[in-house]
Short mmCIF file of C-alpha atoms in Angstrom, two decimals:
data_model
loop_
_atom_site.label_atom_id
_atom_site.label_comp_id
_atom_site.label_asym_id
_atom_site.label_seq_id
_atom_site.Cartn_x
_atom_site.Cartn_y
_atom_site.Cartn_z
CA MET E 1 198.47 -88.95 -46.59
CA ILE E 2 198.62 -91.99 -44.31
CA TRP E 3 196.03 -90.43 -42.01
CA ILE E 4 193.74 -89.27 -44.83
CA THR E 5 193.97 -92.56 -46.74
CA LEU E 6 193.13 -94.67 -43.70
CA PHE E 7 190.36 -92.33 -42.58
CA LEU E 8 188.67 -92.26 -45.97
CA GLY E 9 189.26 -95.95 -46.71
CA LEU E 10 187.66 -97.12 -43.47
CA ASN E 11 184.72 -94.72 -43.67
CA LEU E 12 183.80 -94.94 -47.34
CA THR E 13 184.29 -98.62 -48.20
CA GLY E 14 182.76 -101.91 -47.13
CA ALA E 15 185.27 -101.97 -44.26
CA ARG E 16 182.81 -99.90 -42.23
CA ILE E 17 180.34 -102.83 -42.20
CA VAL E 18 183.03 -105.21 -40.96
CA MET E 19 184.06 -102.76 -38.24
CA ILE E 20 180.67 -102.94 -36.54
CA SER E 21 179.59 -106.49 -37.40
CA ALA E 22 182.67 -108.75 -37.22
CA ASP E 23 181.28 -109.50 -33.78
CA SER E 24 178.41 -107.98 -31.82
CA ASP E 25 180.56 -106.18 -29.24
CA PRO E 26 180.01 -102.72 -30.82
CA ALA E 27 176.27 -103.11 -30.18
CA LEU E 28 176.94 -104.21 -26.59
CA HIS E 29 179.14 -101.17 -25.96
CA ARG E 30 176.60 -98.86 -27.57
CA ARG E 31 173.86 -100.26 -25.32
CA LEU E 32 175.98 -99.69 -22.21
CA GLY E 33 176.99 -96.22 -23.35
CA GLU E 34 173.34 -95.31 -24.01
CA TRP E 35 172.43 -96.51 -20.51
CA ILE E 36 175.17 -94.39 -18.92
CA ILE E 37 174.11 -91.29 -20.87
CA GLN E 38 170.42 -91.84 -20.09
CA HIS E 39 170.89 -92.45 -16.36
CA ARG E 40 173.95 -90.20 -15.93
CA ALA E 41 175.56 -92.88 -13.82
CA ILE E 42 178.17 -95.61 -14.11
CA VAL E 43 176.84 -99.15 -14.41
CA HIS E 44 177.62 -100.90 -11.11
CA GLU E 45 175.01 -103.70 -11.32
CA ASP E 46 174.57 -105.60 -14.57
CA VAL E 47 171.50 -104.49 -16.53
CA LEU E 48 171.85 -106.56 -19.72
CA LEU E 49 171.56 -110.29 -18.92
CA HIS E 50 168.64 -112.09 -17.29
CA THR E 51 171.03 -114.78 -16.02
CA TYR E 52 173.49 -112.53 -14.14
CA HIS E 53 172.60 -109.98 -11.49
CA GLY E 54 175.99 -109.33 -9.90
CA SER E 55 178.30 -106.33 -9.90
CA SER E 56 179.50 -104.84 -13.18
CA MET E 57 183.04 -103.48 -13.54
CA ALA E 58 183.00 -100.21 -15.49
CA LYS E 59 186.32 -100.86 -17.22
CA GLU E 60 185.35 -99.23 -20.51
CA TRP E 61 182.70 -96.69 -19.49
CA LEU E 62 184.40 -93.64 -21.02
CA SER E 63 184.90 -95.21 -24.45
CA GLU E 64 181.32 -96.54 -24.34
CA VAL E 65 180.06 -93.00 -23.72
CA LEU E 66 182.17 -91.70 -26.61
CA PHE E 67 180.92 -94.38 -29.00
CA ALA E 68 177.30 -93.98 -27.87
CA SER E 69 177.52 -90.20 -28.31
CA THR E 70 178.71 -90.53 -31.91
CA GLY E 71 176.03 -93.17 -32.42
CA ARG E 72 173.37 -90.71 -31.32
CA LEU E 73 174.64 -88.16 -33.83
CA PHE E 74 175.34 -90.38 -36.86
CA GLY E 75 173.98 -93.84 -36.08
CA TRP E 76 176.38 -96.70 -36.80
CA ASN E 77 178.25 -94.37 -39.16
CA GLY E 78 179.29 -92.49 -36.03
CA PHE E 79 180.88 -95.63 -34.59
CA VAL E 80 182.92 -96.05 -37.76
CA LEU E 81 183.83 -92.36 -37.79
CA LEU E 82 185.29 -92.50 -34.27
CA ALA E 83 187.04 -95.83 -34.83
CA ALA E 84 188.57 -94.68 -38.14
CA THR E 85 189.84 -91.50 -36.48
CA VAL E 86 191.60 -93.50 -33.75
CA ILE E 87 193.09 -96.00 -36.23
CA ALA E 88 194.32 -93.31 -38.64
CA THR E 89 195.83 -91.29 -35.81
CA CYS E 90 197.61 -94.35 -34.44
CA PHE E 91 199.45 -95.12 -37.68
CA TRP E 92 200.11 -91.47 -38.47
CA LEU E 93 201.84 -91.26 -35.08
CA LEU E 94 203.81 -94.46 -35.79
CA HIS E 95 205.02 -93.04 -39.10
CA HIS E 96 205.90 -89.74 -37.41
CA GLN E 97 207.85 -91.66 -34.75
CA LEU E 98 209.92 -93.51 -37.33
CA LEU E 99 210.74 -90.27 -39.15
CA ALA E 100 211.67 -88.56 -35.87
CA GLU E 101 214.09 -91.40 -35.09
CA GLY E 102 215.96 -90.88 -38.37
CA CYS E 103 214.25 -93.39 -40.64
CA ASP E 104 213.91 -92.31 -44.29
CA ALA E 105 210.40 -91.68 -45.54
CA LEU E 106 210.21 -94.70 -47.85
CA LEU E 107 211.41 -97.21 -45.27
CA ALA E 108 209.10 -95.67 -42.69
CA ALA E 109 206.13 -95.96 -45.05
CA VAL E 110 206.88 -99.61 -45.88
CA LEU E 111 207.25 -100.63 -42.23
CA VAL E 112 204.08 -98.78 -41.27
CA LEU E 113 202.22 -100.66 -44.02
CA VAL E 114 203.51 -103.96 -42.61
CA ALA E 115 202.38 -102.91 -39.12
CA MET E 116 198.99 -101.96 -40.55
CA LEU E 117 198.60 -105.42 -42.08
CA ALA E 118 199.42 -107.02 -38.73
CA CYS E 119 196.98 -104.78 -36.84
CA SER E 120 194.11 -104.81 -39.33
CA MET E 121 192.70 -108.00 -37.81
CA HIS E 122 191.46 -105.85 -34.91
CA TRP E 123 190.25 -102.81 -36.82
CA LEU E 124 186.85 -103.01 -35.15
CA ALA E 125 184.69 -100.26 -33.66
CA ARG E 126 185.48 -101.24 -30.09
CA PRO E 127 187.25 -99.74 -27.03
CA LEU E 128 190.29 -101.92 -27.78
CA LEU E 129 191.37 -99.32 -30.37
CA PHE E 130 192.14 -96.84 -27.59
CA THR E 131 194.61 -99.34 -26.13
CA HIS E 132 196.40 -99.54 -29.49
CA LEU E 133 196.74 -95.75 -29.61
CA LEU E 134 197.85 -95.38 -26.00
CA ILE E 135 200.32 -98.30 -26.02
CA LEU E 136 201.95 -96.65 -29.05
CA ILE E 137 202.29 -93.35 -27.18
CA TYR E 138 203.67 -95.11 -24.10
CA ALA E 139 206.19 -97.11 -26.16
CA TRP E 140 207.28 -94.01 -28.10
CA GLN E 141 207.87 -91.90 -25.01
CA LEU E 142 209.75 -94.68 -23.23
CA ARG E 143 211.99 -95.09 -26.29
CA ARG E 144 212.65 -91.34 -26.28
CA PHE E 145 213.67 -91.58 -22.63
CA GLN E 146 215.82 -94.62 -23.36
CA GLN E 147 217.56 -92.69 -26.15
CA GLN E 148 217.99 -89.65 -23.89
CA ARG E 149 215.73 -87.51 -26.08
CA ALA E 150 213.10 -87.06 -23.34
CA SER E 151 213.59 -86.15 -19.69
CA ALA E 152 212.19 -87.93 -16.67
CA ARG E 153 210.08 -84.83 -15.99
CA GLN E 154 208.43 -85.15 -19.40
CA LEU E 155 207.55 -88.78 -18.70
CA PHE E 156 206.01 -87.95 -15.33
CA LEU E 157 204.00 -85.09 -16.81
CA LEU E 158 202.60 -87.21 -19.64
CA LEU E 159 202.31 -90.90 -18.78
CA PRO E 160 200.43 -90.88 -15.40
CA PRO E 161 197.65 -88.56 -16.72
CA LEU E 162 197.37 -90.77 -19.80
CA MET E 163 197.04 -93.78 -17.47
CA VAL E 164 194.08 -92.12 -15.72
CA LEU E 165 192.47 -91.72 -19.14
CA TRP E 166 193.43 -95.22 -20.26
CA VAL E 167 192.03 -97.06 -17.24
CA ASN E 168 188.61 -95.53 -17.94
CA LEU E 169 188.76 -96.18 -21.68
CA HIS E 170 189.73 -99.86 -21.78
CA GLY E 171 190.95 -102.72 -19.61
CA GLY E 172 194.11 -102.94 -21.72
CA PHE E 173 195.70 -100.34 -19.43
CA VAL E 174 197.38 -103.34 -17.79
CA LEU E 175 199.54 -103.64 -20.93
CA GLY E 176 200.89 -100.16 -20.30
CA LEU E 177 202.00 -101.22 -16.84
CA VAL E 178 203.58 -104.37 -18.29
CA LEU E 179 205.47 -102.26 -20.83
CA LEU E 180 206.73 -99.97 -18.07
CA ALA E 181 207.81 -103.00 -16.06
CA MET E 182 209.78 -104.35 -19.03
CA TYR E 183 211.66 -101.08 -19.40
CA ALA E 184 212.30 -100.91 -15.64
CA ILE E 185 213.57 -104.51 -15.49
CA GLY E 186 215.67 -104.11 -18.64
CA ASN E 187 217.34 -100.97 -17.35
CA SER E 188 217.88 -102.59 -13.95
CA ILE E 189 219.74 -105.43 -15.67
CA GLU E 190 221.84 -102.95 -17.65
CA ALA E 191 222.56 -100.96 -14.47
CA TRP E 192 223.76 -104.16 -12.81
CA ARG E 193 226.03 -104.85 -15.78
CA GLN E 194 227.20 -101.20 -15.95
CA PRO E 195 226.89 -99.71 -12.45
CA ILE E 196 227.81 -96.24 -13.69
CA ARG E 197 224.25 -95.63 -15.01
CA PRO E 198 221.69 -96.70 -12.37
CA GLY E 199 219.54 -93.56 -12.66
CA LYS E 200 217.22 -94.72 -15.46
CA SER E 201 216.14 -97.87 -13.69
CA ARG E 202 215.24 -95.95 -10.52
CA THR E 203 213.29 -93.39 -12.54
CA LEU E 204 211.35 -96.08 -14.38
CA LEU E 205 210.56 -97.99 -11.20
CA VAL E 206 209.16 -94.83 -9.60
CA LEU E 207 207.22 -94.09 -12.79
CA LEU E 208 205.79 -97.62 -12.72
CA LEU E 209 204.64 -97.06 -9.14
CA VAL E 210 203.07 -93.68 -9.99
CA CYS E 211 201.26 -95.06 -13.06
CA SER E 212 200.04 -98.04 -11.01
CA LEU E 213 198.57 -95.64 -8.46
CA ALA E 214 197.08 -93.56 -11.28
CA SER E 215 195.34 -96.69 -12.60
CA LEU E 216 193.30 -96.80 -9.39
CA ALA E 217 191.43 -93.68 -10.58
CA ASN E 218 188.49 -95.64 -11.98
CA PRO E 219 184.96 -96.30 -10.65
CA SER E 220 185.90 -99.78 -9.37
CA GLY E 221 189.33 -98.98 -7.91
CA TRP E 222 191.60 -101.95 -7.21
CA LYS E 223 188.76 -104.40 -7.80
CA LEU E 224 189.10 -103.80 -11.54
CA HIS E 225 192.73 -104.96 -11.43
CA ALA E 226 191.77 -108.05 -9.42
CA GLN E 227 189.04 -108.99 -11.88
CA ILE E 228 191.35 -108.65 -14.90
CA LEU E 229 194.06 -110.74 -13.22
CA ASP E 230 191.53 -113.45 -12.28
CA PHE E 231 190.31 -113.49 -15.87
CA MET E 232 193.82 -113.85 -17.31
CA ARG E 233 194.71 -116.62 -14.85
CA SER E 234 191.71 -118.67 -16.00
CA ARG E 235 192.70 -120.20 -19.34
CA GLU E 236 189.16 -121.51 -19.82
CA LEU E 237 187.64 -118.05 -19.47
CA SER E 238 190.28 -116.19 -21.47
CA THR E 239 190.04 -118.56 -24.45
CA ALA E 240 186.24 -118.69 -24.55
CA THR E 241 186.46 -116.08 -27.33
CA THR E 242 188.77 -116.67 -30.29
CA GLU E 243 190.69 -113.38 -30.02
CA PHE E 244 192.18 -114.49 -26.69
CA ALA E 245 193.24 -117.86 -28.14
CA SER E 246 196.54 -118.43 -29.92
CA PRO E 247 196.69 -117.01 -33.46
CA ASN E 248 195.68 -119.27 -36.33
CA PHE E 249 198.34 -118.77 -38.98
CA HIS E 250 196.13 -120.38 -41.64
CA THR E 251 193.77 -117.38 -41.63
CA VAL E 252 194.12 -114.32 -43.87
CA GLY E 253 194.20 -111.99 -40.86
CA MET E 254 197.52 -113.44 -39.70
CA ARG E 255 199.46 -112.75 -42.93
CA GLY E 256 200.59 -109.35 -41.69
CA PHE E 257 201.86 -110.91 -38.48
CA LEU E 258 203.72 -113.58 -40.47
CA LEU E 259 205.31 -110.92 -42.68
CA LEU E 260 206.41 -108.95 -39.63
CA LEU E 261 207.92 -112.10 -38.08
CA LEU E 262 209.74 -112.80 -41.35
CA LEU E 263 211.23 -109.29 -41.45
CA LEU E 264 212.15 -109.51 -37.78
CA GLY E 265 213.87 -112.88 -38.22
CA ALA E 266 215.74 -111.66 -41.31
CA ALA E 267 216.93 -108.56 -39.44
CA LEU E 268 218.18 -110.62 -36.50
CA LEU E 269 220.02 -113.08 -38.77
CA ILE E 270 221.45 -110.66 -41.35
CA ILE E 271 221.91 -107.38 -39.50
CA ARG E 272 222.64 -108.97 -36.12
CA PRO E 273 221.93 -105.80 -34.12
CA ARG E 274 223.34 -105.29 -30.66
CA LEU E 275 220.50 -105.94 -28.26
CA ASP E 276 220.40 -104.69 -24.71
CA ALA E 277 218.28 -106.29 -21.99
CA THR E 278 215.31 -104.03 -22.74
CA ASP E 279 215.31 -104.95 -26.44
CA VAL E 280 215.34 -108.65 -25.57
CA LEU E 281 212.43 -108.21 -23.17
CA LEU E 282 210.41 -106.19 -25.68
CA VAL E 283 210.90 -108.55 -28.64
CA GLY E 284 210.82 -111.79 -26.67
CA GLY E 285 208.16 -110.80 -24.16
CA TRP E 286 205.64 -109.28 -26.57
CA GLY E 287 206.39 -111.98 -29.13
CA CYS E 288 205.48 -114.58 -26.51
CA PHE E 289 202.30 -112.70 -25.61
CA ALA E 290 201.33 -112.47 -29.29
CA LEU E 291 201.82 -116.21 -29.81
CA LEU E 292 199.72 -116.96 -26.73
CA SER E 293 196.86 -114.65 -27.69
CA ALA E 294 195.93 -113.18 -31.08
CA ARG E 295 194.64 -110.12 -29.23
CA ASN E 296 198.28 -109.15 -28.53
CA VAL E 297 199.42 -109.29 -32.17
CA PRO E 298 198.71 -105.57 -32.83
CA ILE E 299 200.51 -104.63 -29.60
CA PHE E 300 203.54 -106.64 -30.73
CA ALA E 301 203.50 -104.90 -34.12
CA LEU E 302 203.28 -101.39 -32.67
CA ILE E 303 206.11 -101.99 -30.19
CA VAL E 304 208.49 -103.96 -32.43
CA THR E 305 208.18 -101.89 -35.64
CA PRO E 306 210.30 -98.95 -34.30
CA LEU E 307 212.99 -101.43 -33.19
CA LEU E 308 213.00 -103.02 -36.63
CA ALA E 309 213.22 -99.57 -38.25
CA GLN E 310 216.17 -98.64 -36.03
CA TRP E 311 218.10 -101.80 -36.93
CA ILE E 312 217.52 -101.44 -40.67
CA ASN E 313 218.39 -97.74 -40.58
CA GLU E 314 221.63 -98.39 -38.67
CA PHE E 315 222.49 -101.14 -41.17
CA LEU E 316 221.96 -98.74 -44.09
CA GLN E 317 224.12 -96.09 -42.44
CA ALA E 318 226.90 -98.59 -41.72
CA ASN E 319 226.94 -99.62 -45.39
CA ASP E 320 226.34 -96.15 -46.81
CA HIS E 321 229.30 -96.33 -49.20
CA SER E 322 228.36 -99.68 -50.72
CA ARG E 323 227.04 -99.76 -54.26
CA TRP E 324 223.67 -101.25 -53.37
CA CYS E 325 223.14 -98.68 -50.64
CA ARG E 326 223.91 -95.82 -53.02
CA LEU E 327 221.40 -97.29 -55.45
CA TYR E 328 218.82 -97.44 -52.67
CA ARG E 329 219.46 -93.83 -51.62
CA GLY E 330 219.15 -92.68 -55.22
CA TRP E 331 215.94 -94.59 -55.67
CA VAL E 332 214.51 -93.09 -52.49
CA SER E 333 215.41 -89.58 -53.62
CA ARG E 334 213.69 -90.15 -56.97
CA VAL E 335 210.57 -91.76 -55.53
CA ILE E 336 210.13 -89.27 -52.69
CA THR E 337 211.12 -85.81 -53.85
CA SER E 338 209.69 -84.12 -50.77
CA ASN E 339 208.51 -85.12 -47.35
CA GLY E 340 205.79 -82.51 -46.94
CA THR E 341 202.68 -83.16 -44.91
CA ALA E 342 199.11 -82.29 -45.70
CA GLY E 343 198.07 -79.00 -44.24
CA THR E 344 195.71 -78.82 -41.30
CA ALA E 345 193.07 -77.21 -43.51
CA ILE E 346 193.06 -80.25 -45.83
CA VAL E 347 192.58 -82.67 -42.92
CA ILE E 348 189.77 -80.54 -41.47
CA ALA E 349 188.09 -80.39 -44.89
CA VAL E 350 188.31 -84.19 -45.29
CA VAL E 351 186.85 -84.83 -41.83
CA ALA E 352 184.07 -82.29 -42.34
CA GLY E 353 183.19 -83.76 -45.74
CA VAL E 354 182.99 -87.31 -44.40
CA MET E 355 180.90 -86.19 -41.44
CA LEU E 356 178.44 -84.46 -43.77
CA VAL E 357 178.15 -87.58 -45.90
CA MET E 358 177.57 -89.77 -42.86
CA ALA E 359 175.05 -87.39 -41.30
CA LYS E 360 172.68 -87.57 -44.28
CA PRO E 361 169.64 -87.83 -44.13
CA ALA E 362 169.61 -86.30 -40.65
CA ILE E 363 170.65 -82.90 -42.00
CA ALA E 364 169.44 -83.07 -45.61
CA GLY E 365 166.64 -85.62 -45.70
CA GLY E 366 166.16 -88.31 -48.32
CA ALA E 367 167.92 -91.65 -48.53
CA PRO E 368 171.29 -91.92 -46.77
CA VAL E 369 174.42 -91.86 -48.91
CA LEU E 370 176.10 -94.48 -46.75
CA VAL E 371 174.09 -97.16 -44.96
CA THR E 372 175.92 -98.85 -42.09
CA ASP E 373 174.12 -101.56 -40.14
CA PHE E 374 174.37 -105.17 -39.05
CA PRO E 375 174.02 -107.40 -42.16
CA PRO E 376 170.86 -109.57 -42.15
CA ASP E 377 172.75 -112.58 -43.48
CA ARG E 378 174.81 -112.75 -40.26
CA TYR E 379 172.48 -111.35 -37.61
CA PRO E 380 168.80 -112.07 -36.84
CA THR E 381 167.50 -108.68 -37.96
CA ALA E 382 164.25 -110.19 -39.29
CA VAL E 383 163.62 -111.93 -35.96
CA VAL E 384 163.99 -108.64 -34.12
CA GLY E 385 161.42 -107.01 -36.41
CA TYR E 386 159.04 -109.94 -35.96
CA LEU E 387 159.29 -109.90 -32.16
CA ARG E 388 158.59 -106.18 -32.08
CA ALA E 389 155.49 -106.68 -34.22
CA HIS E 390 154.34 -109.79 -32.29
CA PRO E 391 155.54 -109.40 -28.68
CA ASP E 392 153.07 -112.01 -27.38
CA MET E 393 154.50 -114.85 -29.49
CA VAL E 394 157.13 -115.68 -26.86
CA ARG E 395 157.04 -115.77 -23.06
CA GLY E 396 159.64 -116.17 -20.38
CA GLU E 397 163.35 -115.61 -20.82
CA MET E 398 165.54 -116.08 -23.89
CA PHE E 399 168.30 -118.55 -24.71
CA ASN E 400 170.46 -117.12 -27.49
CA TYR E 401 173.42 -117.81 -29.72
CA PHE E 402 176.66 -116.58 -28.07
CA LEU E 403 177.78 -114.30 -30.92
CA TRP E 404 174.37 -112.59 -31.12
CA GLY E 405 174.25 -111.54 -27.47
CA GLY E 406 175.55 -107.98 -27.88
CA TYR E 407 173.40 -107.33 -30.96
CA LEU E 408 170.24 -108.48 -29.18
CA GLU E 409 171.02 -106.32 -26.14
CA PHE E 410 170.98 -103.25 -28.36
CA ALA E 411 168.31 -104.24 -30.90
CA ILE E 412 165.66 -105.44 -28.40
CA PRO E 413 166.73 -104.20 -24.95
CA GLU E 414 163.35 -105.17 -23.49
CA ARG E 415 164.26 -108.85 -24.09
CA LYS E 416 167.39 -109.64 -22.07
CA PRO E 417 169.60 -112.40 -23.55
CA PHE E 418 171.00 -115.42 -21.74
CA ILE E 419 174.66 -114.62 -22.49
CA ASP E 420 176.97 -112.19 -24.25
CA SER E 421 180.73 -111.92 -24.75
CA ARG E 422 181.52 -110.40 -21.33
CA ASN E 423 182.82 -113.65 -19.83
CA VAL E 424 185.33 -111.55 -17.87
CA LEU E 425 182.30 -110.29 -15.92
CA TYR E 426 180.07 -113.26 -15.21
CA GLY E 427 182.72 -115.96 -14.82
CA LEU E 428 182.87 -119.71 -15.22
CA ASN E 429 179.58 -120.81 -13.64
CA LEU E 430 177.38 -119.10 -16.22
CA LEU E 431 179.74 -120.12 -19.01
CA HIS E 432 179.48 -123.78 -17.95
CA ASP E 433 175.68 -123.57 -17.78
CA PHE E 434 175.59 -122.03 -21.24
CA ARG E 435 177.81 -124.75 -22.68
CA THR E 436 175.67 -127.48 -21.10
CA ILE E 437 172.62 -126.12 -22.92
CA ASN E 438 174.40 -125.10 -26.09
CA GLU E 439 176.05 -128.44 -26.91
CA PRO E 440 173.58 -129.81 -25.44
CA LYS E 441 174.59 -132.06 -22.54
CA PRO E 442 172.54 -133.96 -19.95
CA GLY E 443 170.95 -131.47 -17.57
CA TRP E 444 170.10 -128.80 -20.12
CA GLN E 445 166.38 -129.08 -19.37
CA ALA E 446 166.96 -128.47 -15.66
CA LEU E 447 168.96 -125.36 -16.54
CA PHE E 448 166.12 -124.14 -18.76
CA ALA E 449 163.82 -124.45 -15.74
CA ARG E 450 166.30 -122.75 -13.40
CA TYR E 451 166.70 -119.73 -15.68
CA ASN E 452 163.00 -119.68 -16.68
CA VAL E 453 163.87 -120.03 -20.37
CA GLY E 454 160.67 -119.83 -22.40
CA TRP E 455 162.04 -119.36 -25.91
CA THR E 456 165.19 -119.81 -27.97
CA LEU E 457 166.82 -117.77 -30.73
CA LEU E 458 169.47 -119.82 -32.52
CA PRO E 459 171.01 -120.30 -36.00
CA VAL E 460 169.14 -122.73 -38.22
CA GLN E 461 171.78 -125.47 -37.98
CA HIS E 462 172.19 -125.30 -34.20
CA PRO E 463 171.95 -128.80 -32.65
CA LEU E 464 169.49 -127.72 -29.95
CA ASN E 465 166.94 -126.90 -32.66
CA ARG E 466 166.91 -130.55 -33.72
CA ILE E 467 165.88 -131.58 -30.20
CA LEU E 468 163.27 -128.86 -29.74
CA GLU E 469 161.52 -129.59 -33.04
CA LEU E 470 160.96 -133.20 -31.90
CA SER E 471 159.62 -132.20 -28.48
CA PRO E 472 155.86 -131.76 -27.94
CA HIS E 473 156.67 -129.08 -25.34
CA TRP E 474 158.21 -126.69 -27.86
CA SER E 475 156.70 -124.98 -30.89
CA LEU E 476 158.39 -123.27 -33.84
CA VAL E 477 157.08 -119.68 -34.03
CA PHE E 478 159.49 -118.13 -36.53
CA SER E 479 161.91 -119.39 -39.15
CA ASN E 480 163.97 -118.02 -42.01
CA GLN E 481 167.33 -118.84 -43.56
CA GLN E 482 169.15 -117.16 -40.67
CA ALA E 483 167.46 -118.27 -37.45
CA LEU E 484 164.76 -120.36 -35.78
CA VAL E 485 162.69 -119.25 -32.80
CA PHE E 486 161.13 -121.95 -30.61
CA SER E 487 158.66 -121.13 -27.84
CA HIS E 488 157.80 -123.33 -24.85
CA VAL E 489 154.27 -124.73 -24.88
CA PRO E 490 152.69 -124.46 -21.39
#
């Protein structure tokens, strides 16, 4: 029911619009995926920006191909279909993990709902979702090994092949290596404290080495790792987009994270569980990462929720004979009379039904049942239509609004934008030039000349528009409530 509810809820409600339009990255990834499918080659030189002509790291090429393939079949509905499948599978697996570790069904459901609230901020149709799914699998298997319910052989058969897949799906594969390192360090500390059990630490260190070598199986090899490390070391680059900045607890999206922190703090104060070195590293380390970058909040939730479930479950078992615990057990037995799961046939029927709905009118003609597209009140859809109808109205290269870069790359690929959200690729120099023009600062006109900028596409209230409308060298060629287009007058 968790899987079916999430799958249907994300596909059949307004959430599907948010999943593709909260930022323009889905369009960027679709454009890259379409290019790879069309040319049957990995992108090694950037093909999207007119301002950057350097090498392109193919850190997400496989997920881009998957998203683009579903886009070819179902349009933007296909993006939502794939993303919803990954999200639903992730939380179904989390719930299954909690049940497998002895948690009762009601407690497992409640904790999974809390984790869902914390992760929902990043329920977007982007390659990042594959990192959420794979970090959950990594964390689950490492916990099984820690609890002596999985052998070292099972880890070596599963985790390195998954790393080969992960490194080609998303750059978050580095988090899997960090998680492995935490387990290896934690077990090394415990082996030093209790020398009778050094085997686990050696196994995990070897596994870390093998998975690190497996992560080299990508089109860019070790250069991908170097680029990601350089990006993370540069605070200016890594915080250029809000998801890499520290979480803003005043926003609605952070309420799930706050609730999880509240439950975690209450468990540590009331239950006072015995923590080994690995537990401390997992809670403290990922908590620190989450407070430094909102992007890590879902990772923190997926890793800490099983720990929280274990502590609460052990507390309930230790107080099993107390009156309040007996009341709880009785309530659970009345609320959940059975713990059956939906049959495979039901899941297949649900998926098939949703796919048929999303495929219309491709298979049945007529108006589509579900329309999924970028909303015109947030993206310059009218401008794109105008430029296609009047291609001669603008000349030269474009200067664009940062958040529209990915959308423009997909919507009008013949007109390359100035910038998009891939600051990990093009680095600080282009980012500084963009900011000089965008604010604008002295020297913006020289940068326009250097990059041969002949027209601008910016939101109505953008400060650069106020300067261009007063200049005799620029002319307004399009305007609506969403955007203004200025063209340079020769």
